[in-house]
Coordinates of C-alpha atoms in Angstrom, one line a residue:
M1 CA 0.0 0.0 0.0
T2 CA 1.3 3.5 -0.8
S3 CA 1.9 5.9 1.9
D4 CA 1.3 8.9 -0.4
P5 CA -1.5 10.8 1.3
I6 CA -2.4 12.8 -1.8
A7 CA -3.5 10.1 -4.2
M8 CA -6.2 9.6 -6.8
D9 CA -9.2 7.5 -5.9
H10 CA -10.3 4.6 -8.1
R11 CA -12.4 6.9 -10.2
G12 CA -9.4 9.1 -11.1
G13 CA -10.4 12.1 -9.0
A14 CA -8.7 13.3 -5.8
A15 CA -11.0 13.4 -2.9
T16 CA -10.9 16.8 -1.1
P17 CA -11.9 16.9 2.6
A18 CA -14.5 19.5 3.4
A19 CA -13.3 22.9 4.8
P20 CA -13.9 23.5 8.5
L21 CA -17.2 25.1 9.7
P22 CA -16.9 28.8 10.5
G23 CA -15.8 29.5 14.0
T24 CA -14.0 26.2 14.3
S25 CA -10.5 25.1 13.4
N26 CA -11.2 21.5 12.3
T27 CA -14.9 20.6 12.4
R28 CA -15.9 19.3 9.0
E29 CA -18.1 16.9 7.1
V30 CA -16.9 13.4 6.4
G31 CA -18.6 12.6 3.1
G32 CA -18.1 12.3 -0.6
F33 CA -15.3 9.8 -0.5
H34 CA -15.6 7.0 -3.1
T35 CA -15.2 3.5 -2.0
E36 CA -13.5 0.6 -3.7
D37 CA -16.8 -1.0 -4.6
G38 CA -18.1 2.0 -6.4
R39 CA -20.3 3.6 -3.7
S40 CA -19.5 6.8 -1.7
V41 CA -19.8 8.1 1.8
A42 CA -23.1 9.9 2.1
A43 CA -23.1 13.6 2.6
G44 CA -24.5 15.4 5.6
L45 CA -24.5 12.4 8.0
L46 CA -21.1 12.3 9.7
Y47 CA -19.0 15.1 11.0
R48 CA -15.6 15.1 12.7
G49 CA -14.3 18.0 14.8
D50 CA -12.7 19.9 17.5
V51 CA -14.5 20.8 20.7
L52 CA -16.7 23.9 20.7
G53 CA -16.7 25.3 24.3
L54 CA -19.3 27.4 26.0
P55 CA -18.5 31.1 26.2
G56 CA -16.3 31.7 29.3
T57 CA -14.5 28.4 29.2
D58 CA -10.9 27.8 28.3
A59 CA -11.4 26.5 24.8
E60 CA -9.7 27.4 21.5
C61 CA -13.1 27.6 19.8
L62 CA -16.2 28.9 21.5
W63 CA -19.9 28.7 20.7
N64 CA -20.7 31.9 18.8
E65 CA -24.2 33.0 18.2
V66 CA -23.0 34.5 14.9
Y67 CA -22.6 30.9 13.6
A68 CA -25.4 29.3 15.7
D69 CA -27.7 28.9 12.6
V70 CA -24.9 27.1 10.8
Y71 CA -24.3 24.7 13.7
R72 CA -27.9 24.0 14.3
S73 CA -28.6 23.5 10.6
L74 CA -26.5 20.4 10.7
G75 CA -29.4 18.8 12.5
L76 CA -27.2 16.8 14.8
R77 CA -28.9 14.0 16.7
V78 CA -25.8 12.5 18.4
V79 CA -22.5 14.0 19.5
V80 CA -19.8 11.5 20.5
D81 CA -17.2 13.2 22.8
L82 CA -13.9 11.2 22.9
R83 CA -12.2 13.4 25.5
S84 CA -11.2 12.3 29.0
D85 CA -13.5 13.1 31.9
A86 CA -11.1 15.8 33.1
E87 CA -11.1 17.5 29.7
A88 CA -14.9 17.3 29.5
E89 CA -15.3 18.8 33.0
L90 CA -12.8 21.6 32.2
V91 CA -14.5 22.5 28.9
P92 CA -18.0 21.0 28.5
S93 CA -18.9 20.4 24.8
A94 CA -21.4 23.0 23.5
W95 CA -22.0 20.8 20.4
A96 CA -24.6 18.8 22.2
S97 CA -26.0 21.3 24.7
E98 CA -26.5 24.1 22.2
T99 CA -27.9 22.0 19.4
G100 CA -30.2 19.6 21.4
A101 CA -28.2 16.5 20.2
R102 CA -27.7 13.5 22.5
L103 CA -24.3 13.6 24.1
V104 CA -22.4 10.2 24.2
R105 CA -19.3 10.1 26.3
A106 CA -16.6 7.7 25.0
A107 CA -13.6 8.7 27.1
I108 CA -10.1 8.2 25.8
P109 CA -7.6 9.9 28.1
E110 CA -4.7 9.2 25.8
G111 CA -5.1 12.3 23.7
V112 CA -2.1 14.0 22.4
E113 CA -3.0 17.6 21.8
G114 CA -4.9 19.4 24.5
S115 CA -4.4 21.0 27.9
A116 CA -5.6 18.1 30.1
T117 CA -4.7 15.0 28.1
D118 CA -2.7 12.1 29.4
F119 CA 0.0 12.9 26.9
M120 CA 0.3 16.6 28.0
R121 CA 0.8 15.3 31.6
M122 CA 3.7 13.2 30.5
L123 CA 5.2 16.1 28.6
Q124 CA 4.9 18.4 31.6
D125 CA 6.3 15.7 33.9
G126 CA 9.4 15.3 31.8
E127 CA 8.6 11.7 30.8
I128 CA 8.9 12.7 27.1
A129 CA 11.5 15.0 25.7
R130 CA 11.4 14.0 22.0
F131 CA 8.5 13.0 19.9
G132 CA 8.5 12.3 16.1
P133 CA 6.3 10.7 13.5
D134 CA 7.5 7.2 14.4
D135 CA 6.6 7.8 18.0
L136 CA 3.2 9.1 17.1
G137 CA 2.6 6.0 15.0
I138 CA 3.5 3.7 17.9
W139 CA 1.3 5.8 20.2
Y140 CA -1.6 5.4 17.9
Q141 CA -1.1 1.6 17.8
Q142 CA -1.1 1.5 21.6
V143 CA -4.2 3.6 21.9
L144 CA -6.1 1.5 19.3
E145 CA -5.3 -1.7 21.3
R146 CA -5.7 -0.2 24.8
R147 CA -9.0 1.5 24.1
A148 CA -10.5 -0.9 21.6
S149 CA -13.6 -1.3 23.7
V150 CA -14.2 2.5 23.7
F151 CA -13.8 2.8 20.0
G152 CA -16.2 -0.1 19.8
D153 CA -18.7 1.7 22.0
A154 CA -18.5 4.7 19.7
V155 CA -19.0 2.6 16.5
R156 CA -22.0 0.8 18.1
V157 CA -23.7 4.2 18.7
L158 CA -23.1 5.1 15.0
A159 CA -24.6 1.8 14.0
E160 CA -28.0 2.9 15.4
P161 CA -30.4 4.4 12.8
D162 CA -31.5 7.3 15.0
S163 CA -27.9 8.6 15.4
Y164 CA -27.6 10.6 12.3
P165 CA -26.5 13.2 11.6
A166 CA -23.7 12.6 14.1
L167 CA -20.6 14.5 15.1
V168 CA -17.4 12.9 16.6
H169 CA -15.0 15.2 18.4
C170 CA -12.1 15.3 20.9
H171 CA -10.0 18.3 21.7
A172 CA -8.5 19.2 18.3
G173 CA -10.2 16.6 16.1
K174 CA -6.7 15.3 15.4
D175 CA -5.7 12.1 17.2
R176 CA -8.6 10.3 18.9
T177 CA -11.1 11.6 16.4
G178 CA -8.6 11.0 13.6
L179 CA -8.2 7.3 14.6
L180 CA -11.9 6.7 14.9
I181 CA -12.7 8.3 11.6
A182 CA -9.9 6.5 9.8
V183 CA -11.1 3.1 11.1
I184 CA -14.7 4.0 10.0
L185 CA -13.7 5.2 6.6
E186 CA -11.6 2.0 6.0
T187 CA -14.4 -0.1 7.2
L188 CA -16.7 1.6 4.7
G189 CA -14.2 0.8 1.9
V190 CA -12.6 4.2 1.3
P191 CA -9.1 3.7 -0.2
R192 CA -6.3 4.1 2.3
P193 CA -4.6 7.0 0.5
Q194 CA -7.8 9.0 0.9
V195 CA -8.2 8.0 4.5
V196 CA -4.7 9.1 5.3
H197 CA -5.2 12.3 3.3
D198 CA -8.3 13.2 5.3
Y199 CA -6.2 12.8 8.5
T200 CA -3.4 15.0 7.3
M201 CA -5.7 17.8 6.4
T202 CA -6.1 18.5 10.2
G203 CA -2.4 19.6 10.1
T204 CA -3.2 22.0 7.2
Y205 CA -6.3 23.4 9.0
R206 CA -4.4 23.7 12.3
A207 CA -1.0 24.8 10.9
G208 CA 1.5 26.6 13.1
R209 CA 0.2 25.1 16.4
A210 CA 3.7 23.9 17.5
E211 CA 5.1 27.5 17.2
Q212 CA 2.1 28.8 19.2
H213 CA 3.3 26.6 22.1
A214 CA 6.9 27.7 22.0
G215 CA 6.7 29.5 25.3
L216 CA 5.3 26.5 27.1
L217 CA 8.0 24.3 25.6
Q218 CA 10.8 26.7 26.5
G219 CA 9.5 26.7 30.1
L220 CA 9.8 22.9 30.1
G221 CA 13.3 23.0 28.6
L222 CA 12.2 21.6 25.3
R223 CA 12.8 22.7 21.7
V224 CA 9.9 23.0 19.3
D225 CA 11.5 20.9 16.7
D226 CA 12.0 18.0 19.1
V227 CA 8.3 17.6 19.8
R228 CA 6.5 19.4 17.0
T229 CA 4.8 16.1 15.9
F230 CA 2.7 16.6 19.1
W231 CA 0.7 19.1 17.1
E232 CA 1.1 17.8 13.6
T233 CA -0.5 15.0 11.4
P234 CA 2.3 13.2 9.6
A235 CA 0.9 10.7 7.1
H236 CA 3.4 8.1 8.3
A237 CA 1.9 8.0 11.7
M238 CA -1.6 7.1 10.5
Q239 CA -0.3 4.8 7.9
A240 CA 1.7 2.9 10.6
A241 CA -1.4 2.6 12.8
L242 CA -3.6 1.2 10.0
V243 CA -0.9 -1.2 8.8
H244 CA -0.7 -2.4 12.4
L245 CA -4.4 -3.2 12.3
D246 CA -3.8 -5.1 9.0
T247 CA -1.0 -7.1 10.6
E248 CA -2.6 -7.9 14.0
F249 CA -6.3 -8.2 13.1
G250 CA -6.7 -8.4 9.3
G251 CA -7.7 -4.8 8.8
P252 CA -9.7 -2.1 10.6
A253 CA -13.1 -3.8 10.0
E254 CA -11.8 -7.0 11.7
Y255 CA -10.3 -4.9 14.4
L256 CA -13.7 -3.5 15.2
H257 CA -15.2 -7.0 15.3
V258 CA -12.4 -8.9 17.1
A259 CA -10.8 -6.3 19.4
A260 CA -13.6 -3.7 19.8
G261 CA -16.5 -6.2 20.1
V262 CA -18.6 -4.7 17.3
S263 CA -20.9 -7.4 15.9
R264 CA -20.9 -8.1 12.2
P265 CA -24.6 -6.9 11.9
E266 CA -23.6 -3.7 13.5
I267 CA -20.7 -3.2 11.0
D268 CA -23.2 -3.9 8.2
S269 CA -25.6 -1.3 9.7
L270 CA -22.7 1.3 9.8
R271 CA -22.1 0.6 6.1
R272 CA -25.8 0.7 5.3
F273 CA -26.4 4.1 7.0
L274 CA -23.3 5.8 5.7
L275 CA -22.9 4.5 2.2
T276 CA -24.8 5.5 -0.9
E277 CA -24.6 4.8 -4.6
A278 CA -22.1 7.1 -6.2
A279 CA -23.3 9.6 -8.7
Q280 CA -22.5 8.7 -12.2

């Protein structure tokens, strides 16, 4: 399999991830990708994103009434929050409370980017001084195995017919959300180059984040270049994570069934709800 994240799909056209919604850095639709069997991921059903905090909270992006009509027009019925309990307590998600959607907590503390993640704690405690794309790929593999049941819980919610439209988010929509969306897209049959490309676009939409944390890193005695992957989305990292699922489980769909406990009928339901016949 190629690791080139900017590749043509099987119809000869490059899939372009949707741009972020206004007032967010990385909340966007997951739709339009063609699958290997000639179908496509349906539009307007699944969104991936960063947290939108309530005004007055310590969030990068805050609920803004200027964009409220845009957010509510999504018609969200379910919001899956992958952040840890500490993160959710610090910054409650406005995505559910302000749109009327049902909030589903699927806590994964091993987030990378964020102010209250397990990874940030290790960085601040001096447990990590260097972190590159290989390290991120290994980290992703560990999270997929360690939190398989939580990923399974999230997918089971998305296998329910009354869950759509749905939004999945963590802190930045980069790592935990990136992993879940990648597993879902591969399970739907989206070619891997397009899955990886969708993941890398978070780095484009959230460019320059490492430099924004230069002061924090300097205070910890760290150089930006030694840990910049902390805020980036190298294709190699996601590629390594997905290859790991190939090697250990026979692919992301089998990972969901074998490790995450998602039944085959539930996987079939996920495909039935999210796939449509591609326009000719």
